[in-house]
Coordinates of N, CA and C in Angstrom, one line a residue:
M488 N 5.5 -45.9 73.3 CA 4.4 -45.8 74.3 C 4.0 -47.2 74.7
S489 N 4.0 -47.3 76.1 CA 3.6 -48.7 76.6 C 2.2 -49.0 76.3
G490 N 1.9 -50.3 76.3 CA 0.5 -50.7 76.1 C -0.5 -50.1 77.0
R491 N -0.1 -50.1 78.3 CA -1.0 -49.5 79.3 C -1.2 -48.1 79.1
L492 N -0.2 -47.3 78.7 CA -0.3 -45.9 78.4 C -1.2 -45.7 77.2
A493 N -1.0 -46.5 76.2 CA -1.9 -46.4 75.0 C -3.3 -46.6 75.3
V494 N -3.6 -47.5 76.2 CA -5.0 -47.8 76.6 C -5.6 -46.6 77.4
L495 N -4.8 -46.0 78.3 CA -5.2 -44.9 79.0 C -5.5 -43.7 78.1
V496 N -4.6 -43.5 77.1 CA -4.8 -42.4 76.2 C -6.1 -42.6 75.4
G497 N -6.3 -43.8 75.0 CA -7.5 -44.1 74.2 C -8.8 -43.9 75.1
L498 N -8.7 -44.2 76.3 CA -9.9 -44.0 77.2 C -10.2 -42.5 77.4
V499 N -9.1 -41.7 77.5 CA -9.2 -40.3 77.6 C -9.9 -39.7 76.4
L500 N -9.4 -40.2 75.2 CA -10.0 -39.7 73.9 C -11.4 -40.0 73.8
L501 N -11.8 -41.3 74.2 CA -13.2 -41.7 74.1 C -14.1 -40.9 75.0
T502 N -13.6 -40.6 76.2 CA -14.3 -39.8 77.2 C -14.5 -38.4 76.6
T503 N -13.4 -37.9 76.0 CA -13.5 -36.5 75.5 C -14.5 -36.4 74.4
L504 N -14.4 -37.4 73.5 CA -15.4 -37.5 72.3 C -16.8 -37.6 72.8
S505 N -17.0 -38.5 73.8 CA -18.4 -38.6 74.3 C -18.9 -37.4 75.0
A506 N -18.0 -36.7 75.7 CA -18.4 -35.4 76.3 C -18.8 -34.4 75.2
C507 N -18.0 -34.4 74.1 CA -18.3 -33.4 73.0 C -19.6 -33.7 72.3
S508 N -19.7 -35.0 72.0 CA -20.9 -35.4 71.2 C -22.2 -35.6 72.0
G509 N -22.1 -35.8 73.3 CA -23.2 -36.0 74.1 C -24.3 -35.0 74.0
P510 N -24.0 -33.7 74.2 CA -25.0 -32.6 74.1 C -25.6 -32.6 72.7
R511 N -24.8 -32.8 71.6 CA -25.4 -32.7 70.3 C -26.3 -33.9 70.1
D512 N -26.0 -35.1 70.5 CA -26.8 -36.2 70.4 C -28.1 -36.0 71.2
Q513 N -28.0 -35.4 72.4 CA -29.2 -35.2 73.2 C -30.1 -34.1 72.5
A514 N -29.5 -33.1 71.9 CA -30.3 -32.1 71.2 C -31.0 -32.7 70.0
A515 N -30.3 -33.5 69.3 CA -30.9 -34.2 68.1 C -32.1 -35.1 68.5
A516 N -31.8 -35.8 69.6 CA -32.9 -36.7 70.1 C -34.1 -35.9 70.6
A517 N -33.8 -34.8 71.3 CA -34.9 -33.9 71.8 C -35.7 -33.3 70.6
A518 N -34.9 -32.9 69.5 CA -35.6 -32.4 68.3 C -36.5 -33.4 67.7
A519 N -35.9 -34.7 67.6 CA -36.7 -35.7 67.0 C -38.0 -36.0 67.8
E520 N -37.9 -36.0 69.1 CA -39.0 -36.3 69.9 C -40.1 -35.2 69.7
Q521 N -39.6 -33.9 69.6 CA -40.5 -32.8 69.5 C -41.2 -32.9 68.1
R522 N -40.5 -33.3 67.1 CA -41.1 -33.5 65.8 C -42.2 -34.6 65.8
D523 N -41.9 -35.6 66.5 CA -42.9 -36.7 66.7 C -44.1 -36.2 67.4
R524 N -43.9 -35.4 68.5 CA -45.0 -34.9 69.2 C -45.8 -33.9 68.3
D525 N -45.1 -33.1 67.6 CA -45.8 -32.2 66.7 C -46.7 -32.9 65.6
A526 N -46.0 -34.0 65.1 CA -46.7 -34.8 64.1 C -48.0 -35.5 64.6
D527 N -47.8 -36.0 65.9 CA -49.0 -36.6 66.5 C -50.1 -35.6 66.8
S528 N -49.7 -34.4 67.2 CA -50.6 -33.4 67.5 C -51.4 -32.9 66.3
L529 N -50.6 -32.8 65.2 CA -51.2 -32.3 63.9 C -52.2 -33.4 63.4
A530 N -51.7 -34.7 63.4 CA -52.6 -35.8 63.0 C -53.9 -35.8 63.8
S531 N -53.8 -35.6 65.1 CA -55.0 -35.6 66.0 C -55.9 -34.4 65.5
L532 N -55.4 -33.3 65.2 CA -56.2 -32.2 64.8 C -56.9 -32.5 63.5
L533 N -56.2 -33.0 62.6 CA -56.8 -33.3 61.3 C -57.9 -34.4 61.4
N534 N -57.7 -35.4 62.2 CA -58.7 -36.4 62.4 C -59.9 -35.9 63.1
E535 N -59.6 -35.1 64.1 CA -60.8 -34.5 64.9 C -61.6 -33.6 64.0
G536 N -61.0 -32.8 63.2 CA -61.7 -32.0 62.2 C -62.6 -32.8 61.3
E537 N -62.0 -33.9 60.8 CA -62.8 -34.8 59.9 C -64.0 -35.4 60.7
R538 N -63.8 -35.8 61.9 CA -64.9 -36.4 62.7 C -66.0 -35.4 62.9
L539 N -65.6 -34.1 63.2 CA -66.6 -33.1 63.5 C -67.4 -32.7 62.2
Y540 N -66.6 -32.7 61.1 CA -67.3 -32.4 59.8 C -68.3 -33.5 59.4
A541 N -67.9 -34.7 59.7 CA -68.9 -35.9 59.4 C -70.1 -35.8 60.2
L542 N -70.0 -35.1 61.4 CA -71.2 -34.9 62.3 C -71.9 -33.7 62.0
S543 N -71.5 -33.0 60.9 CA -72.2 -31.7 60.5 C -71.9 -30.6 61.4
E544 N -70.8 -30.7 62.2 CA -70.4 -29.6 63.1 C -69.4 -28.8 62.4
Y545 N -69.8 -28.1 61.4 CA -68.9 -27.4 60.5 C -68.1 -26.2 61.2
D546 N -68.8 -25.5 62.1 CA -68.1 -24.5 62.8 C -66.9 -25.0 63.7
N547 N -67.2 -26.1 64.4 CA -66.2 -26.7 65.2 C -65.1 -27.3 64.4
A548 N -65.5 -28.0 63.3 CA -64.4 -28.6 62.4 C -63.5 -27.5 61.9
S549 N -64.1 -26.4 61.5 CA -63.3 -25.3 61.0 C -62.4 -24.7 62.0
A550 N -62.8 -24.6 63.3 CA -62.0 -24.1 64.3 C -60.8 -25.0 64.6
V551 N -61.0 -26.3 64.6 CA -59.9 -27.2 64.8 C -58.9 -27.2 63.6
W552 N -59.4 -27.1 62.4 CA -58.5 -27.1 61.2 C -57.8 -25.8 61.2
Q553 N -58.4 -24.7 61.7 CA -57.7 -23.4 61.7 C -56.4 -23.5 62.6
V554 N -56.6 -24.1 63.7 CA -55.4 -24.3 64.6 C -54.3 -25.1 63.9
A555 N -54.8 -26.2 63.2 CA -53.8 -27.0 62.5 C -53.1 -26.2 61.4
L556 N -53.9 -25.4 60.7 CA -53.3 -24.6 59.6 C -52.3 -23.6 60.1
E557 N -52.5 -23.0 61.3 CA -51.5 -22.1 61.9 C -50.2 -22.9 62.2
Q558 N -50.3 -24.1 62.6 CA -49.1 -24.9 62.9 C -48.4 -25.2 61.6
V559 N -49.1 -25.6 60.5 CA -48.5 -26.0 59.3 C -47.9 -24.8 58.5
Q560 N -48.5 -23.7 58.6 CA -48.0 -22.5 57.9 C -46.6 -22.0 58.4
S561 N -46.2 -22.5 59.6 CA -44.9 -22.1 60.1 C -43.8 -23.1 59.6
K562 N -44.2 -24.1 58.8 CA -43.3 -25.1 58.3 C -43.5 -25.1 56.8
D563 N -42.7 -26.0 56.2 CA -42.7 -26.1 54.7 C -43.5 -27.4 54.4
E564 N -44.8 -27.4 54.5 CA -45.6 -28.6 54.3 C -46.8 -28.2 53.4
P565 N -46.5 -27.9 52.1 CA -47.5 -27.4 51.2 C -48.7 -28.4 51.0
A566 N -48.4 -29.7 51.0 CA -49.5 -30.7 50.8 C -50.5 -30.7 52.0
T567 N -50.0 -30.6 53.2 CA -50.9 -30.6 54.3 C -51.6 -29.2 54.4
E568 N -50.9 -28.2 54.0 CA -51.6 -26.8 54.0 C -52.7 -26.8 52.9
A569 N -52.4 -27.3 51.8 CA -53.4 -27.4 50.7 C -54.6 -28.2 51.1
W570 N -54.3 -29.4 51.7 CA -55.4 -30.2 52.2 C -56.3 -29.5 53.2
L571 N -55.7 -28.8 54.1 CA -56.5 -28.0 55.1 C -57.3 -26.9 54.5
L572 N -56.7 -26.2 53.6 CA -57.4 -25.1 52.9 C -58.6 -25.6 52.2
T573 N -58.5 -26.8 51.5 CA -59.6 -27.3 50.8 C -60.7 -27.7 51.8
W574 N -60.4 -28.3 52.9 CA -61.4 -28.7 53.9 C -62.0 -27.5 54.6
L575 N -61.2 -26.5 54.8 CA -61.8 -25.2 55.4 C -62.7 -24.6 54.4
G576 N -62.4 -24.6 53.1 CA -63.3 -24.1 52.1 C -64.6 -24.9 52.1
L577 N -64.5 -26.2 52.2 CA -65.7 -27.0 52.2 C -66.6 -26.7 53.4
A578 N -66.0 -26.5 54.6 CA -66.7 -26.1 55.8 C -67.4 -24.8 55.6
A579 N -66.7 -23.8 55.0 CA -67.3 -22.5 54.7 C -68.4 -22.6 53.7
W580 N -68.3 -23.5 52.7 CA -69.4 -23.7 51.8 C -70.6 -24.3 52.5
R581 N -70.4 -25.2 53.4 CA -71.5 -25.8 54.2 C -72.2 -24.8 55.0
L582 N -71.4 -23.8 55.5 CA -72.0 -22.7 56.4 C -72.6 -21.6 55.6
G583 N -72.5 -21.7 54.2 CA -73.1 -20.6 53.4 C -72.2 -19.4 53.2
E584 N -70.9 -19.6 53.6 CA -70.0 -18.5 53.5 C -69.3 -18.6 52.1
Y585 N -69.9 -18.3 51.0 CA -69.5 -18.7 49.7 C -68.2 -17.9 49.3
T586 N -68.1 -16.6 49.7 CA -66.9 -15.8 49.3 C -65.7 -16.4 50.0
Q587 N -65.8 -16.7 51.2 CA -64.7 -17.3 52.0 C -64.4 -18.7 51.4
A588 N -65.4 -19.5 51.1 CA -65.2 -20.8 50.5 C -64.4 -20.7 49.2
R589 N -64.7 -19.8 48.4 CA -64.0 -19.7 47.1 C -62.6 -19.2 47.3
R590 N -62.4 -18.3 48.2 CA -61.0 -17.8 48.5 C -60.1 -18.9 49.0
L591 N -60.6 -19.7 49.9 CA -59.9 -20.8 50.5 C -59.6 -21.9 49.4
G592 N -60.7 -22.3 48.7 CA -60.5 -23.3 47.7 C -59.5 -22.9 46.6
E593 N -59.5 -21.7 46.2 CA -58.6 -21.2 45.1 C -57.2 -21.1 45.7
A594 N -57.0 -20.8 47.0 CA -55.7 -20.8 47.6 C -55.1 -22.2 47.6
A595 N -56.0 -23.2 48.0 CA -55.5 -24.6 48.0 C -55.1 -25.0 46.6
L596 N -55.9 -24.7 45.6 CA -55.6 -25.1 44.2 C -54.3 -24.5 43.7
E597 N -54.1 -23.2 44.1 CA -52.9 -22.6 43.7 C -51.6 -23.3 44.2
L598 N -51.7 -23.7 45.5 CA -50.6 -24.4 46.1 C -50.4 -25.7 45.4
E599 N -51.5 -26.4 45.1 CA -51.3 -27.8 44.5 C -50.7 -27.7 43.1
L600 N -51.1 -26.7 42.4 CA -50.6 -26.5 41.0 C -49.1 -26.1 41.1
R601 N -48.8 -25.2 42.0 CA -47.4 -24.7 42.1 C -46.4 -25.8 42.6
H602 N -46.9 -26.7 43.4 CA -46.0 -27.8 43.9 C -46.3 -29.2 43.3
S603 N -47.1 -29.2 42.2 CA -47.4 -30.4 41.5 C -48.0 -31.5 42.4
L604 N -48.9 -31.1 43.2 CA -49.6 -32.0 44.2 C -50.8 -32.6 43.5
D605 N -50.5 -33.4 42.4 CA -51.5 -33.9 41.5 C -52.6 -34.7 42.2
T606 N -52.2 -35.5 43.2 CA -53.2 -36.3 43.9 C -54.3 -35.5 44.6
L607 N -54.0 -34.3 45.0 CA -54.9 -33.5 45.7 C -55.9 -32.7 44.8
L608 N -55.5 -32.6 43.5 CA -56.3 -31.7 42.6 C -57.7 -32.2 42.4
P609 N -58.1 -33.5 42.3 CA -59.5 -33.8 42.1 C -60.4 -33.3 43.2
R610 N -60.0 -33.4 44.5 CA -60.8 -32.9 45.6 C -61.0 -31.4 45.5
S611 N -59.9 -30.7 45.1 CA -60.0 -29.2 45.1 C -60.9 -28.7 44.0
Y612 N -60.7 -29.3 42.8 CA -61.6 -29.0 41.6 C -63.0 -29.3 41.9
N613 N -63.3 -30.5 42.6 CA -64.6 -30.9 42.9 C -65.3 -29.9 43.9
A614 N -64.5 -29.5 44.9 CA -65.0 -28.6 45.9 C -65.4 -27.2 45.3
L615 N -64.5 -26.7 44.4 CA -64.9 -25.5 43.7 C -66.0 -25.6 42.8
G616 N -66.2 -26.8 42.2 CA -67.3 -27.1 41.4 C -68.6 -27.1 42.2
L617 N -68.6 -27.7 43.3 CA -69.8 -27.6 44.2 C -70.2 -26.2 44.5
L618 N -69.2 -25.4 44.8 CA -69.5 -24.0 45.2 C -70.1 -23.3 43.9
A619 N -69.5 -23.5 42.8 CA -70.0 -22.8 41.6 C -71.5 -23.3 41.3
W620 N -71.8 -24.6 41.5 CA -73.1 -25.1 41.3 C -74.1 -24.4 42.3
Y621 N -73.7 -24.3 43.5 CA -74.6 -23.7 44.5 C -74.8 -22.2 44.3
E622 N -73.8 -21.6 43.7 CA -74.0 -20.1 43.4 C -74.7 -19.9 42.1
G623 N -75.0 -21.0 41.4 CA -75.7 -20.8 40.1 C -74.8 -20.5 38.9
R624 N -73.5 -20.7 39.1 CA -72.6 -20.5 38.0 C -72.4 -21.9 37.3
L625 N -73.4 -22.2 36.5 CA -73.5 -23.6 36.0 C -72.4 -23.8 35.0
G626 N -72.0 -22.8 34.2 CA -70.9 -23.0 33.2 C -69.6 -23.2 33.9
D627 N -69.4 -22.5 35.0 CA -68.1 -22.7 35.8 C -68.1 -24.1 36.4
A628 N -69.3 -24.5 36.8 CA -69.4 -25.8 37.5 C -69.0 -26.9 36.5
V629 N -69.6 -26.8 35.3 CA -69.2 -27.8 34.2 C -67.7 -27.8 34.0
R630 N -67.1 -26.7 33.9 CA -65.7 -26.6 33.6 C -64.9 -27.2 34.8
L631 N -65.3 -26.9 36.0 CA -64.5 -27.4 37.2 C -64.7 -28.9 37.3
Y632 N -65.9 -29.4 37.1 CA -66.1 -30.9 37.2 C -65.4 -31.6 36.0
S633 N -65.3 -30.9 34.9 CA -64.5 -31.5 33.8 C -63.0 -31.6 34.2
R634 N -62.5 -30.6 34.9 CA -61.2 -30.6 35.4 C -61.0 -31.7 36.5
T635 N -62.0 -31.8 37.3 CA -62.0 -32.9 38.3 C -61.8 -34.2 37.6
T636 N -62.6 -34.5 36.6 CA -62.5 -35.7 35.8 C -61.1 -35.9 35.3
A637 N -60.6 -34.9 34.6 CA -59.2 -35.0 34.0 C -58.2 -35.3 35.1
A638 N -58.2 -34.5 36.2 CA -57.2 -34.7 37.3 C -57.4 -36.1 37.9
A639 N -58.6 -36.5 38.1 CA -58.8 -37.9 38.7 C -58.3 -39.0 37.8
R640 N -58.6 -38.8 36.5 CA -58.1 -39.8 35.5 C -56.6 -39.9 35.5
G641 N -56.0 -38.7 35.6 CA -54.5 -38.6 35.6 C -53.8 -39.3 36.7
V642 N -54.5 -39.4 37.9 CA -53.8 -40.1 39.0 C -54.5 -41.4 39.4
G643 N -55.5 -41.8 38.6 CA -56.2 -43.1 38.8 C -57.1 -43.0 40.0
D644 N -57.7 -41.9 40.3 CA -58.6 -41.7 41.4 C -60.0 -42.0 41.0
H645 N -60.4 -43.3 41.2 CA -61.8 -43.7 40.7 C -62.9 -43.1 41.6
E646 N -62.6 -42.8 42.9 CA -63.6 -42.2 43.7 C -64.0 -40.9 43.1
Y647 N -63.1 -40.1 42.8 CA -63.4 -38.7 42.3 C -63.9 -38.8 40.8
L648 N -63.5 -39.8 40.1 CA -64.2 -40.0 38.8 C -65.7 -40.1 38.9
G649 N -66.1 -41.0 39.9 CA -67.5 -41.2 40.2 C -68.1 -39.9 40.7
K650 N -67.5 -39.2 41.6 CA -68.1 -38.0 42.2 C -68.3 -36.9 41.1
A651 N -67.3 -36.8 40.2 CA -67.4 -35.8 39.2 C -68.5 -36.1 38.2
A652 N -68.7 -37.4 37.9 CA -69.7 -37.9 37.0 C -71.1 -37.6 37.6
N653 N -71.3 -37.9 38.9 CA -72.5 -37.6 39.5 C -72.8 -36.1 39.6
N654 N -71.8 -35.3 39.9 CA -72.0 -33.9 40.1 C -72.3 -33.2 38.7
L655 N -71.6 -33.7 37.7 CA -71.8 -33.2 36.3 C -73.3 -33.5 35.9
G656 N -73.7 -34.7 36.3 CA -75.1 -35.1 36.0 C -76.1 -34.1 36.6
L657 N -75.8 -33.7 37.9 CA -76.7 -32.8 38.6 C -76.7 -31.4 37.9
V658 N -75.6 -30.9 37.4 CA -75.5 -29.7 36.7 C -76.2 -29.7 35.4
Y659 N -76.0 -30.8 34.7 CA -76.7 -31.0 33.4 C -78.3 -31.1 33.6
F660 N -78.6 -31.7 34.7 CA -80.1 -31.7 35.1 C -80.6 -30.3 35.3
D661 N -79.8 -29.5 35.9 CA -80.3 -28.1 36.1 C -80.3 -27.3 34.8
F662 N -79.4 -27.7 33.9 CA -79.4 -27.1 32.5 C -80.6 -27.6 31.7
G663 N -81.2 -28.7 32.1 CA -82.3 -29.3 31.3 C -81.7 -30.2 30.3
K664 N -80.4 -30.6 30.4 CA -79.8 -31.5 29.4 C -79.9 -32.9 30.1
L665 N -81.1 -33.5 29.9 CA -81.4 -34.7 30.7 C -80.7 -36.0 30.2
E666 N -80.4 -36.1 29.0 CA -79.7 -37.3 28.5 C -78.2 -37.2 29.0
E667 N -77.6 -36.0 29.0 CA -76.3 -35.8 29.5 C -76.3 -36.1 31.0
A668 N -77.3 -35.7 31.7 CA -77.5 -36.0 33.2 C -77.5 -37.5 33.4
R669 N -78.3 -38.2 32.6 CA -78.5 -39.6 32.8 C -77.1 -40.3 32.6
G670 N -76.3 -39.9 31.6 CA -75.0 -40.4 31.4 C -74.1 -40.3 32.6
G671 N -74.2 -39.1 33.2 CA -73.4 -38.9 34.4 C -73.8 -39.7 35.6
F672 N -75.1 -39.9 35.8 CA -75.6 -40.7 36.9 C -75.3 -42.2 36.7
L673 N -75.4 -42.6 35.5 CA -75.1 -44.0 35.2 C -73.6 -44.3 35.4
A674 N -72.7 -43.4 35.0 CA -71.3 -43.5 35.2 C -71.0 -43.5 36.7
A675 N -71.6 -42.7 37.5 CA -71.4 -42.6 38.9 C -71.9 -43.9 39.6
Q676 N -73.0 -44.4 39.1 CA -73.5 -45.7 39.7 C -72.5 -46.8 39.5
E677 N -72.0 -46.9 38.3 CA -71.0 -47.9 37.9 C -69.8 -47.8 38.8
A678 N -69.3 -46.5 39.0 CA -68.1 -46.3 39.8 C -68.3 -46.7 41.2
G679 N -69.5 -46.4 41.8 CA -69.8 -46.8 43.1 C -69.9 -48.3 43.3
R680 N -70.4 -49.0 42.3 CA -70.5 -50.4 42.3 C -69.1 -51.0 42.3
E681 N -68.2 -50.5 41.4 CA -66.9 -51.0 41.3 C -66.0 -50.8 42.5
L682 N -66.3 -49.7 43.2 CA -65.5 -49.4 44.4 C -66.1 -50.0 45.7
G683 N -67.3 -50.6 45.5 CA -68.0 -51.2 46.7 C -68.5 -50.1 47.6
D684 N -68.8 -48.9 47.1 CA -69.2 -47.7 47.8 C -70.7 -47.6 47.7
G685 N -71.4 -48.2 48.7 CA -72.9 -48.2 48.6 C -73.5 -46.9 48.7
R686 N -72.9 -45.9 49.4 CA -73.5 -44.6 49.4 C -73.4 -43.9 48.1
A687 N -72.3 -44.0 47.4 CA -72.1 -43.4 46.1 C -73.1 -44.0 45.1
E688 N -73.2 -45.3 45.1 CA -74.1 -46.0 44.2 C -75.5 -45.6 44.5
G689 N -75.9 -45.6 45.8 CA -77.2 -45.2 46.2 C -77.6 -43.8 45.8
D690 N -76.6 -42.8 45.9 CA -76.9 -41.5 45.5 C -77.2 -41.4 44.0
A691 N -76.4 -42.2 43.2 CA -76.6 -42.2 41.8 C -78.0 -42.7 41.4
L692 N -78.3 -43.8 42.1 CA -79.7 -44.4 41.9 C -80.8 -43.4 42.2
T693 N -80.6 -42.7 43.3 CA -81.6 -41.7 43.7 C -81.8 -40.6 42.6
N694 N -80.6 -40.2 42.1 CA -80.6 -39.2 41.1 C -81.3 -39.7 39.8
L695 N -81.0 -41.0 39.5 CA -81.7 -41.6 38.3 C -83.2 -41.7 38.5
G696 N -83.6 -42.0 39.7 CA -85.0 -41.9 40.0 C -85.6 -40.6 39.8
M697 N -84.9 -39.6 40.3 CA -85.4 -38.2 40.2 C -85.5 -37.8 38.7
L698 N -84.6 -38.3 37.9 CA -84.6 -38.0 36.5 C -85.8 -38.7 35.8
E699 N -86.2 -39.9 36.2 CA -87.3 -40.6 35.7 C -88.6 -39.7 36.0
V700 N -88.7 -39.2 37.2 CA -89.8 -38.4 37.6 C -89.9 -37.1 36.7
R701 N -88.7 -36.5 36.5 CA -88.7 -35.3 35.7 C -89.1 -35.6 34.2
T702 N -88.8 -36.7 33.7 CA -89.2 -37.0 32.3 C -90.6 -37.6 32.2
G703 N -91.3 -37.6 33.3 CA -92.7 -38.0 33.2 C -92.9 -39.6 33.4
N704 N -91.9 -40.2 34.0 CA -92.0 -41.7 34.1 C -91.8 -42.1 35.6
P705 N -92.8 -41.6 36.5 CA -92.6 -41.9 37.9 C -92.6 -43.4 38.2
R706 N -93.3 -44.2 37.4 CA -93.2 -45.7 37.7 C -91.7 -46.2 37.5
G707 N -91.0 -45.6 36.5 CA -89.7 -46.0 36.3 C -88.7 -45.6 37.5
A708 N -89.2 -44.7 38.3 CA -88.4 -44.2 39.4 C -88.4 -45.2 40.6
I709 N -89.5 -46.0 40.6 CA -89.7 -46.9 41.8 C -88.6 -47.9 42.0
P710 N -88.2 -48.7 40.9 CA -87.2 -49.7 41.1 C -85.8 -49.1 41.4

């Protein structure tokens, strides 16, 4: 085969290969772009829900997260689904819909345990603990906050170690176990200080002041 003929044959082969691979490459690129758009859309929904929740617009936050949940449930994204279920449960708790809150929270927890999503467990146990406390199930609340502590310690989540300590303190306060309550509030205060979380530290100090009033020492509450 002459050199010129070999070049021509090579060009034909390259053209043929390009023609064959072009549609596949275009489809792959289009699929990647769609995934990126879906991810951006989902991230926007998650962020918007958090923004609305922070503004105490729990109905609106729940509506936004419900749209996101419908998107996620058509895919295999258990971490995001569990995260959404937990937040939807918290929104239901804020709205006083306790049965719905428990159903959503337990569904999130089941997903996390099944898929070993250990970093999500502290938030879910804590959310279910809050619900148990509000429903007056104090024994369940202690159990759930203890699991929050264990899960948070397991993944090094100092924020939820502090939250669990403060919440356990509140439950013990309701039980009338005031020294146990003090221990929880002091641990939460220390965690807030270590994290530089002024709100958490302030909440713990407020609770310590409440405890001083309860024990007949209102002057001790002032500082």
